[in-house]
Tab-separated table of C-alpha atoms in Angstrom:
chain	number	residue	atom	x	y	z
V	645	MET	CA	7.902	56.340	-19.591
V	646	THR	CA	4.416	55.042	-18.732
V	647	PRO	CA	1.671	57.464	-19.872
V	648	VAL	CA	0.275	59.371	-16.885
V	649	THR	CA	-3.267	60.207	-17.975
V	650	VAL	CA	-5.978	57.836	-19.143
V	651	THR	CA	-5.959	59.593	-22.508
V	652	GLY	CA	-2.227	59.070	-22.769
V	653	LYS	CA	-2.626	55.381	-21.971
V	654	VAL	CA	-5.341	54.940	-24.584
V	655	MET	CA	-3.228	56.723	-27.192
V	656	ALA	CA	-0.290	54.473	-26.301
V	657	ILE	CA	-2.467	51.370	-26.772
V	658	LEU	CA	-3.703	52.527	-30.178
V	659	GLY	CA	-0.177	53.568	-31.102
V	660	ALA	CA	0.979	50.011	-30.458
V	661	PHE	CA	-0.705	49.062	-33.745
V	662	ALA	CA	0.938	51.873	-35.723
V	663	ALA	CA	3.839	49.654	-36.835
V	664	GLY	CA	1.438	47.865	-39.173
V	665	ASP	CA	1.181	44.537	-37.323
V	666	GLY	CA	-2.198	43.057	-38.084
V	667	ARG	CA	-2.595	41.294	-34.739
V	668	LEU	CA	-1.120	41.810	-31.297
V	669	THR	CA	-1.561	39.837	-28.094
V	670	LEU	CA	-2.474	41.691	-24.908
V	671	THR	CA	1.086	41.183	-23.662
V	672	GLU	CA	2.509	42.719	-26.841
V	673	VAL	CA	0.127	45.680	-26.612
V	674	CYS	CA	1.055	46.344	-22.999
V	675	ARG	CA	4.763	46.026	-23.692
V	676	ARG	CA	4.629	48.466	-26.594
V	677	ALA	CA	2.417	50.872	-24.642
V	678	ASP	CA	4.553	50.523	-21.506
V	679	LEU	CA	1.518	49.623	-19.391
V	680	ALA	CA	0.898	47.173	-16.584
V	681	LEU	CA	-0.987	44.100	-17.774
V	682	ALA	CA	-4.003	44.773	-15.544
V	683	THR	CA	-4.305	48.372	-16.728
V	684	GLY	CA	-3.880	47.361	-20.363
V	685	HIS	CA	-6.464	44.598	-20.023
V	686	ARG	CA	-9.078	47.026	-18.659
V	687	LEU	CA	-8.481	49.726	-21.279
V	688	VAL	CA	-8.244	47.284	-24.177
V	689	ALA	CA	-11.555	45.733	-23.110
V	690	GLU	CA	-13.169	49.181	-23.168
V	691	LEU	CA	-11.742	49.884	-26.632
V	692	VAL	CA	-13.101	46.555	-27.847
V	693	GLY	CA	-16.505	47.421	-26.416
V	694	GLY	CA	-16.465	50.729	-28.275
V	695	GLY	CA	-15.490	49.124	-31.582
V	696	PHE	CA	-12.046	50.771	-31.708
V	697	LEU	CA	-10.281	47.416	-31.309
V	698	GLU	CA	-11.455	43.918	-32.189
V	699	ARG	CA	-10.743	40.746	-30.210
V	700	LEU	CA	-10.123	37.732	-32.427
V	701	ASP	CA	-10.910	34.079	-31.734
V	702	ASP	CA	-7.296	33.331	-30.800
V	703	GLY	CA	-7.331	36.053	-28.132
V	704	SER	CA	-5.248	38.566	-30.095
V	705	TYR	CA	-6.396	42.051	-31.032
V	706	ARG	CA	-6.506	44.170	-34.170
V	707	VAL	CA	-7.722	47.641	-35.153
V	708	GLY	CA	-11.515	47.787	-35.076
V	709	VAL	CA	-13.896	48.931	-37.779
V	710	LYS	CA	-14.817	52.171	-36.011
V	711	LEU	CA	-11.191	53.289	-35.735
V	712	TRP	CA	-10.568	52.455	-39.386
V	713	HIS	CA	-13.667	54.418	-40.455
V	714	ILE	CA	-12.454	57.446	-38.526
V	715	GLY	CA	-9.008	57.226	-40.087
V	716	ALA	CA	-10.465	56.662	-43.546
V	717	GLN	CA	-12.183	60.022	-43.342
V	718	ALA	CA	-8.866	61.807	-43.824
V	719	HIS	CA	-9.933	64.034	-46.699
V	720	ALA	CA	-6.920	63.893	-48.990
V	721	ALA	CA	-6.445	60.131	-48.682
V	722	THR	CA	-10.141	59.449	-49.238
V	723	ASP	CA	-10.291	61.636	-52.338
V	724	LEU	CA	-7.152	60.027	-53.737
V	725	ARG	CA	-8.544	56.545	-53.161
V	726	ASP	CA	-11.828	57.473	-54.834
V	727	LEU	CA	-9.986	58.811	-57.884
V	728	ALA	CA	-7.755	55.741	-58.027
V	729	LEU	CA	-10.413	53.020	-57.809
V	730	PRO	CA	-11.659	53.173	-61.441
V	731	HIS	CA	-8.079	52.981	-62.727
V	732	MET	CA	-7.260	50.169	-60.311
V	733	GLU	CA	-10.346	48.274	-61.454
V	734	ASP	CA	-9.322	48.692	-65.107
V	735	LEU	CA	-5.833	47.429	-64.270
V	736	TYR	CA	-7.289	44.453	-62.431
V	737	GLU	CA	-9.651	43.594	-65.308
V	738	ALA	CA	-6.715	43.688	-67.722
V	739	THR	CA	-4.523	41.394	-65.607
V	740	HIS	CA	-6.581	39.694	-62.852
V	741	GLU	CA	-3.637	40.286	-60.517
V	742	ASN	CA	-3.347	42.136	-57.198
V	743	VAL	CA	-3.517	45.918	-57.623
V	744	GLN	CA	-2.362	48.266	-54.864
V	745	LEU	CA	-2.202	51.986	-54.052
V	746	ALA	CA	0.148	53.329	-51.373
V	747	VAL	CA	1.478	56.629	-50.026
V	748	LEU	CA	4.517	57.568	-47.966
V	749	ARG	CA	3.851	57.820	-44.239
V	750	ASP	CA	6.420	57.988	-41.429
V	751	GLY	CA	9.079	56.090	-43.350
V	752	LYS	CA	6.714	53.323	-44.465
V	753	ALA	CA	4.435	52.568	-47.399
V	754	LEU	CA	0.848	53.031	-46.199
V	755	TYR	CA	-1.622	51.083	-48.332
V	756	LEU	CA	-4.770	53.085	-49.110
V	757	GLU	CA	-6.471	50.539	-51.341
V	758	ARG	CA	-6.023	47.007	-52.646
V	759	LEU	CA	-7.908	44.908	-55.170
V	760	ARG	CA	-7.416	41.160	-54.989
V	761	GLY	CA	-9.107	38.605	-57.172
V	762	THR	CA	-9.975	35.017	-56.379
V	763	ARG	CA	-7.228	33.754	-58.690
V	764	SER	CA	-4.455	36.137	-57.604
V	765	MET	CA	-1.824	35.061	-55.104
V	766	PRO	CA	-2.280	35.774	-51.375
V	767	ILE	CA	-0.132	38.733	-50.270
V	768	VAL	CA	0.636	40.409	-46.961
V	769	THR	CA	-0.848	43.796	-47.845
V	770	ARG	CA	-4.271	45.056	-46.835
V	771	VAL	CA	-5.877	48.449	-46.569
V	772	GLY	CA	-4.358	50.453	-43.722
V	773	VAL	CA	-1.215	48.347	-43.316
V	774	GLU	CA	2.267	49.861	-43.433
V	775	LEU	CA	5.137	47.943	-45.046
V	776	PRO	CA	8.854	48.657	-45.504
V	777	LEU	CA	9.886	50.955	-48.334
V	778	HIS	CA	12.976	48.995	-49.348
V	779	ALA	CA	11.247	45.635	-49.876
V	780	THR	CA	8.108	46.564	-51.846
V	781	GLY	CA	7.514	47.913	-55.335
V	782	VAL	CA	5.388	50.842	-54.176
V	783	GLY	CA	7.883	51.465	-51.386
V	784	LYS	CA	10.800	51.745	-53.792
V	785	VAL	CA	8.879	54.257	-55.891
V	786	LEU	CA	7.939	56.336	-52.846
V	787	LEU	CA	11.471	56.209	-51.465
V	788	ALA	CA	13.050	57.041	-54.823
V	789	TYR	CA	11.027	60.251	-55.109
V	790	ALA	CA	11.031	61.143	-51.418
V	791	PRO	CA	12.843	64.256	-50.168
V	792	ARG	CA	16.560	63.606	-49.885
V	793	GLN	CA	16.522	63.774	-46.084
V	794	VAL	CA	13.793	61.122	-45.907
V	795	ARG	CA	15.698	58.849	-48.274
V	796	GLU	CA	18.956	59.267	-46.384
V	797	ARG	CA	17.259	58.524	-43.073
V	798	VAL	CA	15.861	55.251	-44.411
V	799	LEU	CA	19.199	54.306	-45.967
V	800	ALA	CA	20.934	54.966	-42.653
V	801	GLU	CA	18.679	52.490	-40.831
V	802	THR	CA	19.145	48.731	-40.674
V	803	LEU	CA	17.346	47.337	-43.714
V	804	ALA	CA	15.559	44.198	-42.569
V	805	ALA	CA	15.735	41.056	-44.711
V	806	HIS	CA	12.184	39.770	-45.266
V	807	THR	CA	13.366	37.094	-47.688
V	808	GLU	CA	16.761	36.034	-48.993
V	809	ARG	CA	16.197	38.357	-51.974
V	810	THR	CA	15.542	41.541	-49.990
V	811	ILE	CA	18.041	44.306	-50.736
V	812	THR	CA	19.670	45.097	-47.398
V	813	ASP	CA	22.835	46.827	-48.576
V	814	PRO	CA	22.199	50.607	-48.510
V	815	GLU	CA	24.555	51.372	-51.387
V	816	ARG	CA	22.946	48.777	-53.596
V	817	LEU	CA	19.538	50.153	-52.677
V	818	ARG	CA	20.751	53.677	-53.465
V	819	VAL	CA	21.672	52.512	-56.990
V	820	CYS	CA	18.283	50.811	-57.290
V	821	LEU	CA	16.451	54.008	-56.351
V	822	ALA	CA	18.431	56.001	-58.896
V	823	GLU	CA	17.305	53.496	-61.530
V	824	VAL	CA	13.688	53.961	-60.437
V	825	ARG	CA	14.024	57.711	-60.940
V	826	ARG	CA	15.646	57.158	-64.339
V	827	THR	CA	13.029	54.731	-65.659
V	828	GLY	CA	9.945	55.808	-63.695
V	829	VAL	CA	9.212	52.234	-62.633
V	830	ALA	CA	10.203	49.852	-59.812
V	831	THR	CA	10.161	46.065	-59.845
V	832	THR	CA	10.589	43.474	-57.099
V	833	SER	CA	10.991	39.717	-57.218
V	834	GLY	CA	10.399	37.865	-53.973
V	835	GLU	CA	11.791	40.656	-51.793
V	836	MET	CA	8.838	41.061	-49.424
V	837	THR	CA	7.072	37.744	-49.987
V	838	VAL	CA	8.598	34.637	-51.534
V	839	GLY	CA	7.125	34.084	-54.978
V	840	ALA	CA	5.586	37.561	-55.319
V	841	HIS	CA	6.703	39.800	-58.187
V	842	SER	CA	5.640	43.418	-58.553
V	843	VAL	CA	5.754	46.373	-60.916
V	844	ALA	CA	5.098	49.852	-59.502
V	845	ALA	CA	4.901	53.367	-60.943
V	846	PRO	CA	4.549	56.850	-59.453
V	847	ILE	CA	1.354	58.915	-59.239
V	848	ARG	CA	1.929	62.655	-59.706
V	849	ASP	CA	-0.164	65.713	-58.880
V	850	ARG	CA	-0.603	68.930	-60.883
V	851	HIS	CA	2.803	70.157	-59.663
V	852	ASP	CA	4.489	66.961	-60.929
V	853	THR	CA	5.069	65.906	-57.301
V	854	VAL	CA	4.952	62.162	-56.629
V	855	ILE	CA	2.161	61.698	-54.096
V	856	ALA	CA	1.538	57.940	-54.324
V	857	ALA	CA	2.510	54.712	-56.066
V	858	LEU	CA	0.417	52.188	-57.987
V	859	SER	CA	1.506	48.574	-58.304
V	860	LEU	CA	0.604	45.219	-59.770
V	861	VAL	CA	1.625	42.052	-57.874
V	862	THR	CA	1.690	38.626	-59.467
V	863	GLY	CA	2.677	35.208	-58.242
V	864	ARG	CA	3.147	33.619	-61.646
V	865	ARG	CA	6.613	32.121	-61.939
V	866	THR	CA	6.609	32.696	-65.673
V	867	ALA	CA	5.563	36.333	-65.402
V	868	ASP	CA	7.662	38.675	-67.528
V	869	LEU	CA	7.720	41.891	-65.523
V	870	ARG	CA	8.979	43.833	-68.525
V	871	ARG	CA	5.765	43.021	-70.383
V	872	LEU	CA	3.689	44.259	-67.437
V	873	VAL	CA	5.502	47.611	-67.212
V	874	PRO	CA	3.522	49.356	-70.017
V	875	THR	CA	0.214	48.236	-68.503
V	876	VAL	CA	1.093	49.606	-65.066
V	877	THR	CA	2.669	52.830	-66.297
V	878	THR	CA	-0.299	53.537	-68.566
V	879	ALA	CA	-2.672	53.170	-65.620
V	880	ALA	CA	-0.416	55.339	-63.447
V	881	ARG	CA	-0.303	58.097	-66.062
V	882	ALA	CA	-4.085	58.002	-66.472
V	883	LEU	CA	-4.564	58.269	-62.710
V	884	SER	CA	-2.005	61.092	-62.556
V	885	ARG	CA	-4.041	63.024	-65.128
V	886	ASP	CA	-7.165	62.615	-62.995
V	887	VAL	CA	-5.240	63.666	-59.887
V	888	ALA	CA	-3.926	66.773	-61.660
V	889	LEU	CA	-7.447	67.736	-62.707
V	890	HIS	CA	-9.554	66.771	-59.718
V	891	TRP	CA	-7.503	66.102	-56.576
V	892	SER	CA	-7.589	68.876	-53.979
V	893	GLY	CA	-4.935	67.437	-51.667
V	894	SER	CA	-1.471	68.839	-51.082
V	895	GLY	CA	1.939	67.366	-51.807
V	896	ASP	CA	2.523	66.398	-48.186
V	897	ILE	CA	0.639	63.124	-48.781
V	898	GLY	CA	3.630	62.031	-50.864
V	899	ALA	CA	7.123	63.308	-51.480
V	900	ASP	CA	9.106	65.628	-53.746
V	901	ALA	CA	11.073	64.268	-56.657
V	902	ASP	CA	14.842	64.138	-56.608
V	903	GLU	CA	17.369	63.563	-59.358
V	904	GLY	CA	19.807	60.696	-59.616
V	905	ALA	CA	21.787	58.440	-61.900
V	906	GLY	CA	20.781	55.012	-63.123
V	907	GLY	CA	21.837	51.564	-61.994
V	908	ASP	CA	20.864	47.989	-61.248
V	909	CYS	CA	17.585	47.708	-59.331
V	910	HIS	CA	17.019	43.972	-59.403
V	911	PRO	CA	17.934	41.506	-56.649
V	912	ARG	CA	20.615	39.059	-57.566
V	913	GLY	CA	19.571	35.514	-56.952
């Protein structure tokens, strides 16, 4: 149903970007917002003028700086990111690879922070983007420790194949998540992006609740993920200690832990 009020129409336009797509054409925005093209064009132009959206050189649109600054003021997320940055910087200095921090939001992995060096491989993540839980290292950690009803809802959905190595079979993913809970670490190899390999570990609060996930992403073909696991888990434990001592947020930024049995978590080539 087309939003009736101007406020409703504006919210529908901004909501069109909630799926995590970096850029949308005016036609895509209007289709997602269920608006006539003329109406969408007028409102989008006003949002661009106010800095809430940004028009790119190719005519597409993305979330503007002002909207991101407003969203970034969410207290719990901001505090968590501030606590995480020193640990992420240490992890980057030790590896010179991509380092990422994400939380669970609406069935997706929402990336709060990312460090990327000049020598690390290009990846699809950026601050504020949402990516699938089943195809990313941080996503597997967040899904593994999510409340059972959240996990079952994701497993009941169609799991999209982002590469030929993405796990799309729900039962195989269920076994993978049990292994994550058993070992406390998730790995991926080319499941979200061809050639990208990741190691991720959970971040816990003072109640031992998993509230976020920290990951390292490398593009080196010769990378031995098993050798990277201690580096990532050490950083995750150090950040968890800081969170337990200093973070004032509540567990709803992440998800409760759940028990499970082990299994095979790696894609079969």
